[in-house]
Amino acid sequence: MDKKLRVGVIGATGYVGQRFVSLLENHPWFECVAVCASPRSAGKTYAEATGDRWKIDRPMPEYVKDLIVYGTDNIEEYVKQIDFTFCAVDMKKDEIRELEEKIAKLECPVISNNSANRWTPDVPMIIPEINADHAQLIEAQKARLGTKRGFIAVKPNCSIQSYVPALTPFLGNGIKKISVCTYQAISGAGKTFETWPEMVGNLIPYIGGEEEKSEKEPLKVWGSFAGDHIELACEPVISAQCYRVAVQEGHTAAVSVSFEKKPSIDEMIAAWNGFESEAVKLGLPSAPKHFLQYLEEDNRPQPKLDAMFENGMGVSVARLREDNIFDYKFACLSHNTLRGAAGGGMLTAELLTAKGYITAK
Ligand SMILES: NC(=O)c1ccc[n+]([C@@H]2O[C@H](COP(=O)([O-])OP(=O)(O)OC[C@H]3O[C@@H](n4cnc5c(N)ncnc54)[C@H](OP(=O)(O)O)[C@@H]3O)[C@@H](O)[C@H]2O)c1
């Protein structure tokens, strides 16, 4: 790429926003030139606005410290600075929907981590290694919005980003039913143990809205492009339980699954270790060389040991064994604020740049 695309981050002061700001340091294709947050942060430097709320395990990059934060109440000025934006905000769903559509109509592509537009029929919900072809929906969306270059693309919920990748190689086997229990890190709620001390040594068997997302969103990701919408996959039926656990980073899932045509254990492990992705073939900078790995040890995957596999962009699977009720059960893990949030958003932006949907203004 001759010249880097100019990008901004909305929600830059939050947990996912901080991940974006970090990932954009020295990015080969994108340069972060603007940051945006609530009107409370507007007018401050990024360092002042974020202050002691910096939560991630790397120092705040120098490039961002003196950028003046825009407020979402001044979105027109923010949009003028950039070629496209990431968006990860804690606002009401209808406000987010309105904000994202307004930005798209200002002819600025939005790569969103929020759930507000995931079920808008012509908004693609993308995991680049799985359903890159859903990007075609953008044409129908632009026609609806009346835009030339503005659109919204979203990534799915962090909870599904271990078991959906792990099961994708077996769609041809007819996956009939899945029972999944997720064990989700506190960073998924934008928290650390300092800001959520009640979680030390604790577990909460409820995360608002998460079970519904975990059961429904895979059907859109596995659905098929149908012009102006995605025809949802009619199988498998999914039952999910989502627990918050005392882990800082990394969502684990315990999965039980039944197939129409049951693959062998050797076939499953070979499919995981040999998974080839279009993201790597396209040379996307954030694409993990190995999207999936199978670990032979009985006590893996563990968030502390495995969440950072492939810089937090790979998915680790282990403990595949026969089940008494389903065909098989296994455990899998992905990094929730990298693969499940900012890293997934970055890879989607790279995919849409490679495919010509995101360009310089
Ligand atoms: N954490 C994860 O693992 C994860 C994974 C996938 C998706 N997500 C999604 O990503 C989004 C952000 O999550 P997070 O964990 O990063 O939350 P967070 O740490 O609470 O950050 C929230 C951000 O939203 C901004 N904000 C709050 N009210 C606003 C308003 N009225 N106008 C504009 N900006 C406003 C905040 O700005 P101020 O600093 O100015 O208040 C801050 O930058 C959510 O939709 C969440 O569901 C999170």
PDB file of N, CA, C and O in Angstrom, residues 90-116:
ATOM      1  N   ASP A  90     -20.008   2.184  24.685  1.00  0.00           N
ATOM      2  CA  ASP A  90     -20.984   1.735  25.662  1.00  0.00           C
ATOM      3  C   ASP A  90     -22.134   2.746  25.656  1.00  0.00           C
ATOM      4  O   ASP A  90     -22.128   3.709  26.405  1.00  0.00           O
ATOM      5  N   MET A  91     -23.072   2.546  24.773  1.00  0.00           N
ATOM      6  CA  MET A  91     -24.233   3.446  24.662  1.00  0.00           C
ATOM      7  C   MET A  91     -25.476   2.582  24.466  1.00  0.00           C
ATOM      8  O   MET A  91     -25.355   1.382  24.224  1.00  0.00           O
ATOM      9  N   LYS A  92     -26.658   3.216  24.510  1.00  0.00           N
ATOM     10  CA  LYS A  92     -27.890   2.451  24.272  1.00  0.00           C
ATOM     11  C   LYS A  92     -27.917   1.987  22.815  1.00  0.00           C
ATOM     12  O   LYS A  92     -27.433   2.696  21.923  1.00  0.00           O
ATOM     13  N   LYS A  93     -28.539   0.812  22.588  1.00  0.00           N
ATOM     14  CA  LYS A  93     -28.511   0.229  21.245  1.00  0.00           C
ATOM     15  C   LYS A  93     -29.092   1.147  20.179  1.00  0.00           C
ATOM     16  O   LYS A  93     -28.540   1.280  19.091  1.00  0.00           O
ATOM     17  N   ASP A  94     -30.234   1.798  20.486  1.00  0.00           N
ATOM     18  CA  ASP A  94     -30.839   2.646  19.448  1.00  0.00           C
ATOM     19  C   ASP A  94     -29.958   3.863  19.158  1.00  0.00           C
ATOM     20  O   ASP A  94     -29.874   4.323  18.022  1.00  0.00           O
ATOM     21  N   GLU A  95     -29.239   4.352  20.189  1.00  0.00           N
ATOM     22  CA  GLU A  95     -28.318   5.476  19.955  1.00  0.00           C
ATOM     23  C   GLU A  95     -27.133   5.028  19.081  1.00  0.00           C
ATOM     24  O   GLU A  95     -26.679   5.768  18.217  1.00  0.00           O
ATOM     25  N   ILE A  96     -26.659   3.829  19.326  1.00  0.00           N
ATOM     26  CA  ILE A  96     -25.526   3.318  18.526  1.00  0.00           C
ATOM     27  C   ILE A  96     -25.959   3.130  17.074  1.00  0.00           C
ATOM     28  O   ILE A  96     -25.250   3.509  16.135  1.00  0.00           O
ATOM     29  N   ARG A  97     -27.154   2.547  16.898  1.00  0.00           N
ATOM     30  CA  ARG A  97     -27.662   2.313  15.535  1.00  0.00           C
ATOM     31  C   ARG A  97     -27.738   3.644  14.775  1.00  0.00           C
ATOM     32  O   ARG A  97     -27.303   3.759  13.642  1.00  0.00           O
ATOM     33  N   GLU A  98     -28.263   4.655  15.471  1.00  0.00           N
ATOM     34  CA  GLU A  98     -28.406   5.979  14.860  1.00  0.00           C
ATOM     35  C   GLU A  98     -27.030   6.592  14.541  1.00  0.00           C
ATOM     36  O   GLU A  98     -26.802   7.118  13.448  1.00  0.00           O
ATOM     37  N   LEU A  99     -26.105   6.464  15.499  1.00  0.00           N
ATOM     38  CA  LEU A  99     -24.758   7.027  15.317  1.00  0.00           C
ATOM     39  C   LEU A  99     -24.049   6.352  14.135  1.00  0.00           C
ATOM     40  O   LEU A  99     -23.487   7.021  13.262  1.00  0.00           O
ATOM     41  N   GLU A 100     -24.084   5.018  14.093  1.00  0.00           N
ATOM     42  CA  GLU A 100     -23.356   4.302  13.034  1.00  0.00           C
ATOM     43  C   GLU A 100     -23.952   4.613  11.658  1.00  0.00           C
ATOM     44  O   GLU A 100     -23.223   4.789  10.674  1.00  0.00           O
ATOM     45  N   GLU A 101     -25.275   4.700  11.602  1.00  0.00           N
ATOM     46  CA  GLU A 101     -25.895   4.983  10.303  1.00  0.00           C
ATOM     47  C   GLU A 101     -25.593   6.424   9.860  1.00  0.00           C
ATOM     48  O   GLU A 101     -25.347   6.684   8.688  1.00  0.00           O
ATOM     49  N   LYS A 102     -25.560   7.334  10.830  1.00  0.00           N
ATOM     50  CA  LYS A 102     -25.226   8.733  10.516  1.00  0.00           C
ATOM     51  C   LYS A 102     -23.812   8.824   9.923  1.00  0.00           C
ATOM     52  O   LYS A 102     -23.579   9.506   8.926  1.00  0.00           O
ATOM     53  N   ILE A 103     -22.875   8.090  10.534  1.00  0.00           N
ATOM     54  CA  ILE A 103     -21.486   8.125  10.048  1.00  0.00           C
ATOM     55  C   ILE A 103     -21.405   7.526   8.640  1.00  0.00           C
ATOM     56  O   ILE A 103     -20.747   8.077   7.751  1.00  0.00           O
ATOM     57  N   ALA A 104     -22.097   6.401   8.441  1.00  0.00           N
ATOM     58  CA  ALA A 104     -22.096   5.775   7.100  1.00  0.00           C
ATOM     59  C   ALA A 104     -22.652   6.752   6.067  1.00  0.00           C
ATOM     60  O   ALA A 104     -22.121   6.887   4.964  1.00  0.00           O
ATOM     61  N   LYS A 105     -23.716   7.480   6.457  1.00  0.00           N
ATOM     62  CA  LYS A 105     -24.329   8.438   5.519  1.00  0.00           C
ATOM     63  C   LYS A 105     -23.426   9.644   5.285  1.00  0.00           C
ATOM     64  O   LYS A 105     -23.583  10.354   4.290  1.00  0.00           O
ATOM     65  N   LEU A 106     -22.485   9.878   6.204  1.00  0.00           N
ATOM     66  CA  LEU A 106     -21.474  10.924   5.972  1.00  0.00           C
ATOM     67  C   LEU A 106     -20.342  10.382   5.088  1.00  0.00           C
ATOM     68  O   LEU A 106     -19.270  10.965   5.000  1.00  0.00           O
ATOM     69  N   GLU A 107     -20.582   9.224   4.472  1.00  0.00           N
ATOM     70  CA  GLU A 107     -19.653   8.577   3.518  1.00  0.00           C
ATOM     71  C   GLU A 107     -18.386   8.059   4.186  1.00  0.00           C
ATOM     72  O   GLU A 107     -17.305   8.078   3.607  1.00  0.00           O
ATOM     73  N   CYS A 108     -18.552   7.590   5.429  1.00  0.00           N
ATOM     74  CA  CYS A 108     -17.406   7.021   6.147  1.00  0.00           C
ATOM     75  C   CYS A 108     -17.718   5.569   6.537  1.00  0.00           C
ATOM     76  O   CYS A 108     -18.662   5.327   7.293  1.00  0.00           O
ATOM     77  N   PRO A 109     -16.954   4.591   6.048  1.00  0.00           N
ATOM     78  CA  PRO A 109     -17.185   3.199   6.470  1.00  0.00           C
ATOM     79  C   PRO A 109     -16.982   3.026   7.976  1.00  0.00           C
ATOM     80  O   PRO A 109     -16.060   3.615   8.555  1.00  0.00           O
ATOM     81  N   VAL A 110     -17.858   2.218   8.584  1.00  0.00           N
ATOM     82  CA  VAL A 110     -17.806   1.945  10.030  1.00  0.00           C
ATOM     83  C   VAL A 110     -17.572   0.451  10.238  1.00  0.00           C
ATOM     84  O   VAL A 110     -18.352  -0.365   9.753  1.00  0.00           O
ATOM     85  N   ILE A 111     -16.487   0.115  10.952  1.00  0.00           N
ATOM     86  CA  ILE A 111     -16.258  -1.280  11.344  1.00  0.00           C
ATOM     87  C   ILE A 111     -16.596  -1.350  12.819  1.00  0.00           C
ATOM     88  O   ILE A 111     -15.893  -0.765  13.649  1.00  0.00           O
ATOM     89  N   SER A 112     -17.699  -2.027  13.140  1.00  0.00           N
ATOM     90  CA  SER A 112     -18.273  -1.915  14.474  1.00  0.00           C
ATOM     91  C   SER A 112     -18.099  -3.174  15.310  1.00  0.00           C
ATOM     92  O   SER A 112     -18.277  -4.288  14.828  1.00  0.00           O
ATOM     93  N   ASN A 113     -17.798  -2.934  16.591  1.00  0.00           N
ATOM     94  CA  ASN A 113     -17.739  -4.019  17.574  1.00  0.00           C
ATOM     95  C   ASN A 113     -19.032  -4.122  18.365  1.00  0.00           C
ATOM     96  O   ASN A 113     -19.166  -4.989  19.212  1.00  0.00           O
ATOM     97  N   ASN A 114     -19.948  -3.210  18.123  1.00  0.00           N
ATOM     98  CA  ASN A 114     -21.179  -3.157  18.905  1.00  0.00           C
ATOM     99  C   ASN A 114     -22.207  -4.137  18.338  1.00  0.00           C
ATOM    100  O   ASN A 114     -22.156  -4.497  17.166  1.00  0.00           O
ATOM    101  N   SER A 115     -23.172  -4.483  19.191  1.00  0.00           N
ATOM    102  CA  SER A 115     -24.171  -5.458  18.732  1.00  0.00           C
ATOM    103  C   SER A 115     -25.345  -4.796  18.013  1.00  0.00           C
ATOM    104  O   SER A 115     -26.152  -5.481  17.383  1.00  0.00           O
ATOM    105  N   ALA A 116     -25.442  -3.456  18.082  1.00  0.00           N
ATOM    106  CA  ALA A 116     -26.659  -2.758  17.645  1.00  0.00           C
ATOM    107  C   ALA A 116     -27.079  -3.083  16.208  1.00  0.00           C
ATOM    108  O   ALA A 116     -28.264  -3.216  15.917  1.00  0.00           O
TER     109      ALA A 116
END
